[in-house]
Short mmCIF file of C-alpha atoms in Angstrom, two decimals:
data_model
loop_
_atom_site.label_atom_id
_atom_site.label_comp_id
_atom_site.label_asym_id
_atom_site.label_seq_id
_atom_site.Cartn_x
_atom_site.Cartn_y
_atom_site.Cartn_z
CA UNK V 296 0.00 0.00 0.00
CA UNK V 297 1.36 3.47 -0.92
CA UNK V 298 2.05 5.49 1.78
CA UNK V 299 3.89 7.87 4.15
CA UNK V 300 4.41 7.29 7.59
CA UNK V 301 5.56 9.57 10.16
CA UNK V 302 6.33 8.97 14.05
CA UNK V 303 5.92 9.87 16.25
CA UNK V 304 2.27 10.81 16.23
CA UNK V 305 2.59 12.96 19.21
CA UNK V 306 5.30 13.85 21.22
CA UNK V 307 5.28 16.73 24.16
CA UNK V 308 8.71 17.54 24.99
CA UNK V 309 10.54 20.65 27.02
CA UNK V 310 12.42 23.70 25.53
CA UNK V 311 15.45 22.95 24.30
CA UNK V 312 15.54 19.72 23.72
CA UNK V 313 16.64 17.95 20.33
CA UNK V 314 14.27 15.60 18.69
CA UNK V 315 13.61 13.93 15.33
CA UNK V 316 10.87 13.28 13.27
CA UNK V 317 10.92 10.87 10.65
CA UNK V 318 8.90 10.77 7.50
CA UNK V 319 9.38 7.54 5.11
CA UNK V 320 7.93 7.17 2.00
CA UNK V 321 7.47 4.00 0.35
CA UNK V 322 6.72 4.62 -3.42
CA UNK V 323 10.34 5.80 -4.55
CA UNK V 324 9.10 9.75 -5.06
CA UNK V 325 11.74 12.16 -5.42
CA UNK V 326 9.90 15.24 -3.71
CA UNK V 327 9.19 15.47 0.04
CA UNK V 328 8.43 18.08 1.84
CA UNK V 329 7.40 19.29 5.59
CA UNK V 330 4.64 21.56 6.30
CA UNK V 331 3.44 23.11 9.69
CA UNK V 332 -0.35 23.40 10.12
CA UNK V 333 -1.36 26.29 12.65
CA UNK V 334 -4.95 27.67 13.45
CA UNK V 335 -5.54 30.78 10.91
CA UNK V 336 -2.71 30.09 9.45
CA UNK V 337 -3.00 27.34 7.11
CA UNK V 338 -0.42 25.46 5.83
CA UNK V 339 2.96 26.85 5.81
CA UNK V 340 6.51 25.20 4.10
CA UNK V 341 9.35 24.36 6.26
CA UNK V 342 11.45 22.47 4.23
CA UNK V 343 11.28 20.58 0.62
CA UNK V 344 14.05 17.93 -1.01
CA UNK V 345 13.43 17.33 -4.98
CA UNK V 346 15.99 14.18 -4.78
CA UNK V 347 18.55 12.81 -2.32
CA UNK V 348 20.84 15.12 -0.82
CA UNK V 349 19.01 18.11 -2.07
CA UNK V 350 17.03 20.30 0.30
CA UNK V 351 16.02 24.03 0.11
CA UNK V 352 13.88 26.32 2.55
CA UNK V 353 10.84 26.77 2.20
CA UNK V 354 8.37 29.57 3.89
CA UNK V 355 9.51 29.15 7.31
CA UNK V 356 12.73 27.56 7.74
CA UNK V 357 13.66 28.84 11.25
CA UNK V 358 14.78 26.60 13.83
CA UNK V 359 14.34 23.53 11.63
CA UNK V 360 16.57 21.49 10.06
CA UNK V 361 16.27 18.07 7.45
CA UNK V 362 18.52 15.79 6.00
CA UNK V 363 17.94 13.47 2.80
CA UNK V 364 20.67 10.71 2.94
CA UNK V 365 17.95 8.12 1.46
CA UNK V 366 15.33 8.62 -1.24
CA UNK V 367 12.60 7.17 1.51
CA UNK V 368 13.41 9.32 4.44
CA UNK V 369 13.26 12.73 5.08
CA UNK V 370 13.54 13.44 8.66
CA UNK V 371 12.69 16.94 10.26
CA UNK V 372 15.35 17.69 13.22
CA UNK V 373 14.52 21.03 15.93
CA UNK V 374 17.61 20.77 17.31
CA UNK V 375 16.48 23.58 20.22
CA UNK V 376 12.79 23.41 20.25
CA UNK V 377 10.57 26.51 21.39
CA UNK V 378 7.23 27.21 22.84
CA UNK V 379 6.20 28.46 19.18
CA UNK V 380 7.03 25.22 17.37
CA UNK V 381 4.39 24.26 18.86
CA UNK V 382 2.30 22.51 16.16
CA UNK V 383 0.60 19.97 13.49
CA UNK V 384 3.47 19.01 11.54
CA UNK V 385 3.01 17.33 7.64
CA UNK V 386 5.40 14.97 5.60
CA UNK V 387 4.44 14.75 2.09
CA UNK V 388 5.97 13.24 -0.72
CA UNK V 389 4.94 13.10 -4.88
CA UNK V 390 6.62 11.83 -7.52
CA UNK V 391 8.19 15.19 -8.70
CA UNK V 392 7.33 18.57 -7.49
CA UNK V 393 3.20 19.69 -7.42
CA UNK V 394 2.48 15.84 -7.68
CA UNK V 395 3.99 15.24 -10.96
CA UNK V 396 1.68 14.83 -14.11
CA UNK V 397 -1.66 15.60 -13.61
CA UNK V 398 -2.81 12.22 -13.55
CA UNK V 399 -0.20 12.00 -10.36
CA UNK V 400 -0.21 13.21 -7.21
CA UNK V 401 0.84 13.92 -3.69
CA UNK V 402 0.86 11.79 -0.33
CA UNK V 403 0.55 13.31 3.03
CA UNK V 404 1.57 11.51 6.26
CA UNK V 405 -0.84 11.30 8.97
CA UNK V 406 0.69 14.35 10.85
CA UNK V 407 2.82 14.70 14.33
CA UNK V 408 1.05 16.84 17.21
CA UNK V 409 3.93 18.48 19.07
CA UNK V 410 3.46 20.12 21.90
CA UNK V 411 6.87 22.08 23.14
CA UNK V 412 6.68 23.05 27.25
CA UNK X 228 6.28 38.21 -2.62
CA UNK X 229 4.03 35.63 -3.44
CA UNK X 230 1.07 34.91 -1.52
CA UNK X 231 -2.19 33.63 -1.27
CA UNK X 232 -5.71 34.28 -0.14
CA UNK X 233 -8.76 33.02 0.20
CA UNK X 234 -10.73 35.79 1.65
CA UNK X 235 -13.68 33.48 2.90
CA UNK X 236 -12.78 32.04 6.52
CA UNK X 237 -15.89 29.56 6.47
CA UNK X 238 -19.05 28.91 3.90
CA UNK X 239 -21.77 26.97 4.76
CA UNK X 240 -24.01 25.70 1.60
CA UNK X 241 -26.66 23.62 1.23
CA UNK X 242 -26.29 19.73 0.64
CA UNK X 243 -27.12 19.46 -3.62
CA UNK X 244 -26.38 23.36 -3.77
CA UNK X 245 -23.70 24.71 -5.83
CA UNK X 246 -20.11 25.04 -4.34
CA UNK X 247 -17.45 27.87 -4.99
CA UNK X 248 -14.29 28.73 -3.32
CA UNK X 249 -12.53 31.88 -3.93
CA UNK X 250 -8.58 31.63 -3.92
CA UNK X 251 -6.47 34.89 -5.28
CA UNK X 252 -2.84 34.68 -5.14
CA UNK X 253 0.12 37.34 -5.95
CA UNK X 254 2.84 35.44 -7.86
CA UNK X 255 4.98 37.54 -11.15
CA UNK X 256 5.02 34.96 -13.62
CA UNK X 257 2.44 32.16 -14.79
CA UNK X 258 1.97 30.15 -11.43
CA UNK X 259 1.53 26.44 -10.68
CA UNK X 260 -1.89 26.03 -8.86
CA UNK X 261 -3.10 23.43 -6.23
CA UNK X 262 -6.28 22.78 -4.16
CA UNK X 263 -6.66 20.34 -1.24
CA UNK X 264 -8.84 19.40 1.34
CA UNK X 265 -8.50 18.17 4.66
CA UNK X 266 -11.26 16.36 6.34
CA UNK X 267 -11.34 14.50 9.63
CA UNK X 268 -11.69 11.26 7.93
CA UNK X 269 -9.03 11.44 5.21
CA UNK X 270 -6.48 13.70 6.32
CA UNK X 271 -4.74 15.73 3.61
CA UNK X 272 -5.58 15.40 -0.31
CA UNK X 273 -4.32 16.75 -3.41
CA UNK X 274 -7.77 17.61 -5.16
CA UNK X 275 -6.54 19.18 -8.24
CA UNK X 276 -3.73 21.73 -9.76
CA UNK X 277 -3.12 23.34 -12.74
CA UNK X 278 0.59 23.89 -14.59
CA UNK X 279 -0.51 25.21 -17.95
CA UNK X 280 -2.55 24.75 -21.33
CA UNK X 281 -6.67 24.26 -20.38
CA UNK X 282 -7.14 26.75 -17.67
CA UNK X 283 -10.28 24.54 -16.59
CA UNK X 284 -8.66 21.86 -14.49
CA UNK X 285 -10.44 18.74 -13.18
CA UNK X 286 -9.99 17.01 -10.08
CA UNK X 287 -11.06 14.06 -7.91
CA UNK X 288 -14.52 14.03 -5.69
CA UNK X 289 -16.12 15.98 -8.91
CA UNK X 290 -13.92 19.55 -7.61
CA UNK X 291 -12.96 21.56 -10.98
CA UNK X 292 -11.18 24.99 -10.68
CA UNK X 293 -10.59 27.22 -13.67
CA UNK X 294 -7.56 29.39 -13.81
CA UNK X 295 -7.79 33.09 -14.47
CA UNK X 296 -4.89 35.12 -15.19
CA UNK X 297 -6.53 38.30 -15.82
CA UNK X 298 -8.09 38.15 -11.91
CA UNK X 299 -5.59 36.05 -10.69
CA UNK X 300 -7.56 33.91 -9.53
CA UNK X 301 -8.40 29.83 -9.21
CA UNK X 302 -11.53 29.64 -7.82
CA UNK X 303 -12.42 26.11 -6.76
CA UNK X 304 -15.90 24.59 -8.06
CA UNK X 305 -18.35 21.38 -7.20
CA UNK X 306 -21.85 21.70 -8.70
CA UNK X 307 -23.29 19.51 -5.86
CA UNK X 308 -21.88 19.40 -3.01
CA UNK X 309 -22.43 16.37 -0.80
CA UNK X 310 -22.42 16.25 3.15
CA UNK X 311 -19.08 14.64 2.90
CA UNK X 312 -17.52 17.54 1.63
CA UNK X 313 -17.46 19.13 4.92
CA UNK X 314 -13.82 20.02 5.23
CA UNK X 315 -11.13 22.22 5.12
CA UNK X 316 -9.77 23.61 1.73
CA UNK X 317 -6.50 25.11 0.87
CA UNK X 318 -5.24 26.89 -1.87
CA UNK X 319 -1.70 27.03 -2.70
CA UNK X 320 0.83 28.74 -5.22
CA UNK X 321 4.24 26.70 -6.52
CA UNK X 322 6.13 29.87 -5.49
CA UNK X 323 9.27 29.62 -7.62
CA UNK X 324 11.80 27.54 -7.69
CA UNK X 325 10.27 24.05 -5.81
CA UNK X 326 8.69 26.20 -3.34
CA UNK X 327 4.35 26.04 -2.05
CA UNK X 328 2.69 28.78 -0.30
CA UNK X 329 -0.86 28.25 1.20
CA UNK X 330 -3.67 30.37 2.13
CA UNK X 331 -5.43 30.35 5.52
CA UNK X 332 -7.98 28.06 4.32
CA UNK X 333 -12.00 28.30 4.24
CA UNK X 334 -13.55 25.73 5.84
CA UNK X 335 -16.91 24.59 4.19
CA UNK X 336 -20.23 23.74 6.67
CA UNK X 337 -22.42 21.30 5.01
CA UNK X 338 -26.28 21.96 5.66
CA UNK X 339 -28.78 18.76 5.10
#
């Protein structure tokens, strides 16, 4: 079954403390991305990777950071989480940026509720 | 800067009514497009997008948008609209480079 996963699901943690989330794809796409999802907000880009080992900011890169060593994974890292990460994080991934063709698209992960103390 | 907005925070229609979504976004040259929803249920989905040629784009659950340069706009279309499409829809704008932004969303009430 095509699909992302992310974990953890939720995860409360304290200021300052490094943690990792991990996204994994299993249908060999090339883009991934993260996304934050905040009340009256929307959606907003953290971070996208069109292939392995290539990553570029997206609209709010600040205090994030990802790494793509594997075409499957694409793991977001706070290394010194704050109070105002505080949020509904995305994974998505698509065969090539926008979903590809039109007859292809994108795959969200489930999203990861983090709560920062 | 590029942005997006969809200047209706919620709509509530009628179950077999007409559906329309406003999305306007700011972007200097000819912009990829996306819609998606995101319902309880299903989480997030890609309903439709448009890169270029037919500026009427179809999608999945029977959601069309059509493209407008001249307003830029991509207003986001269902002719019925079924209690399941209760949900939250976003509009977004490839942004240069590999880059999406969103708008705030409008989230759609469903009346029986």
């Amino acid at each position: 079954e095509a699909q992302v996963t992310q974990n953890p699901r939720y995860l409360i943690t304290v200021t300052g403390k490094k943690l990792t989330v991990t996204c994994s794809q299993n249908m060999n796409h090339e883009y991934m991305s993260w996304y934050r999802q905040d009340p009256g907000l929307g959606l907003r880009q953290i971070y996208y990777s069109m292939n392995v080992e290539v990553t570029d900011k997206g609209d709010v890169p600040e205090g994030y950071k990802v790494s793509r060593k594997e075409k499957r994974n694409f793991p977001l890292i706070l290394e010194s989480p704050s109070p105002n990460q505080t949020s509904l994080y995305f994974c998505a991934s698509s065969p090539s940026f926008g979903g590809g063709s039109l007859v292809e698209t994108q795959y969200f992960g489930p999203g990861t509720r983090l709560l920062v103390l | 800067a590029q942005s997006v907005t969809q200047p209706d925070i919620h709509i509530t229609v009628s179950e077999g009514a007409s559906l329309e979504l406003r999305c306007n976004y700011s972007y200097g040259a000819t912009p990829y497009l996306f819609w998606y929803v995101q319902s309880p249920g299903q989480g997030l989905q890609l309903l439709l997008k448009y890169f270029s040629g037919d500026t009427l784009v179809q999608g999945i659950k029977g959601f069309e948008a059509e493209f407008k340069r001249s307003q830029s706009s991509f207003n986001l279309r269902k002719p019925s609209v079924h209690w399941s499409d209760a949900a939250e829809y976003f509009c977004a704008v490839g942004a240069g480079g590999f880059k999406t932004i969103f708008g705030a969303g409008t989230r759609l009430f469903v009346k029986a």
